[in-house]
XYZ file of C-alpha atoms in Angstrom:
139
model
C 14.294 6.026 -7.302
C 11.118 8.051 -7.809
C 8.404 6.805 -5.430
C 5.523 7.535 -7.798
C 6.976 6.591 -11.184
C 9.313 3.756 -10.228
C 7.401 2.155 -7.367
C 3.739 3.116 -6.982
C 2.709 3.211 -10.647
C 3.952 -0.321 -11.448
C 2.351 -1.603 -8.228
C -0.983 0.014 -9.096
C -0.885 -1.532 -12.582
C -0.240 -4.990 -11.083
C -2.974 -4.631 -8.454
C -5.508 -3.532 -11.069
C -4.592 -6.584 -13.127
C -5.011 -8.898 -10.101
C -8.029 -7.189 -8.469
C -10.290 -10.182 -9.045
C -8.490 -12.070 -6.270
C -9.591 -9.421 -3.755
C -13.292 -10.297 -4.125
C -13.131 -13.377 -1.951
C -11.074 -11.880 0.906
C -13.389 -8.897 1.349
C -15.869 -10.986 3.340
C -13.330 -11.249 6.175
C -13.874 -8.018 8.088
C -10.910 -6.059 9.444
C -8.397 -8.620 8.245
C -4.808 -7.862 7.313
C -3.826 -8.897 3.799
C -0.193 -7.742 3.725
C 0.945 -11.191 2.591
C -1.107 -10.899 -0.585
C 0.114 -7.349 -1.143
C 3.768 -8.329 -0.615
C 3.557 -11.022 -3.307
C 1.954 -8.629 -5.785
C 4.392 -5.775 -5.027
C 7.397 -8.042 -5.604
C 5.843 -9.288 -8.858
C 5.289 -5.686 -9.970
C 8.730 -4.363 -9.035
C 10.782 -7.462 -9.893
C 14.528 -6.879 -9.438
C 14.024 -3.424 -7.921
C 13.288 -5.273 -4.660
C 16.619 -6.222 -3.077
C 15.339 -7.744 0.172
C 12.148 -8.894 1.908
C 11.919 -8.384 5.647
C 9.700 -9.733 8.384
C 10.744 -7.090 10.921
C 10.882 -3.369 10.271
C 9.992 -2.084 6.818
C 8.790 -4.927 4.589
C 10.932 -4.181 1.542
C 14.394 -2.881 0.853
C 14.804 -1.581 -2.670
C 17.971 -1.798 -4.768
C 18.741 1.863 -3.978
C 18.361 1.206 -0.199
C 14.906 2.795 0.009
C 12.932 1.011 2.734
C 9.200 0.585 2.140
C 6.469 -0.558 4.498
C 3.346 -2.423 3.432
C -0.031 -2.130 5.148
C -3.156 -3.769 3.782
C -6.522 -4.774 5.119
C -10.060 -5.540 4.103
C -11.093 -2.387 5.943
C -9.585 1.100 5.869
C -7.649 2.029 8.977
C -5.897 5.342 8.359
C -4.063 5.243 11.701
C -2.651 1.804 10.839
C -1.470 3.021 7.432
C 0.040 6.203 8.890
C 1.834 4.179 11.566
C 3.359 2.131 8.746
C 5.043 5.257 7.416
C 5.921 7.013 10.655
C 7.169 4.079 12.751
C 10.188 3.443 10.527
C 10.282 6.877 8.856
C 9.828 5.406 5.393
C 7.245 5.342 2.610
C 4.340 2.926 3.011
C 2.245 1.298 0.295
C -1.302 0.801 1.565
C -4.340 -1.106 0.343
C -7.792 -1.009 1.887
C -11.522 -0.527 1.537
C -12.477 2.668 -0.284
C -16.129 2.640 0.700
C -15.807 5.392 3.321
C -14.284 8.604 1.972
C -14.307 10.215 5.432
C -11.695 7.696 6.530
C -9.621 8.410 3.454
C -9.707 12.106 4.369
C -7.855 11.169 7.588
C -4.775 10.511 5.462
C -4.849 13.973 3.918
C -5.447 15.723 7.245
C -2.358 14.246 8.943
C 0.405 16.854 8.801
C 3.102 14.272 9.519
C 2.669 12.508 6.207
C 2.313 13.325 2.549
C 0.394 11.348 -0.040
C 2.667 10.208 -2.851
C -0.332 9.024 -4.858
C -3.319 6.703 -4.840
C -5.850 4.999 -7.085
C -9.392 3.952 -6.246
C -10.741 0.924 -8.065
C -13.465 -1.702 -7.962
C -12.925 -5.459 -7.956
C -16.361 -6.067 -9.492
C -18.021 -6.129 -6.060
C -16.234 -3.740 -3.674
C -14.352 -0.455 -3.835
C -10.664 -0.391 -2.873
C -7.847 2.119 -2.643
C -4.160 1.461 -3.292
C -1.660 4.192 -2.570
C 1.543 5.344 -0.983
C 2.205 7.743 1.850
C 5.519 9.019 3.114
C 6.601 10.862 6.240
C 7.080 14.570 5.610
C 10.682 14.199 6.802
C 11.266 10.827 5.129
C 12.548 9.691 1.741
C 10.812 11.337 -1.189
């Protein structure tokens, strides 16, 4: 399964379609919103998701690819990177895109690679949705 074409692109399309629901959660500073992201990722990927998990990586895909999910109303690069490195698997992340210096932290970490990302606006705030993967992990 191609991480960009088969996983990230359909997720991005779904998130862009549902971005209006992010407006109201943004007021809660530094709050995790993985539950919201998990629902939207499953809706985007449908039967490609074989299993949901509460421990370890959040998703197991039909081809046995494990995927972590990290999302928050802020942007915490270390938290997103940990999501990929802890279980040595790709991680879909969602967070505030208002501070590009923080986003640069993702690109400067030599232990991970950026599969792709998209910045967008919910009508009020800027967000970023993307995927990172450990350099040694599944591609």
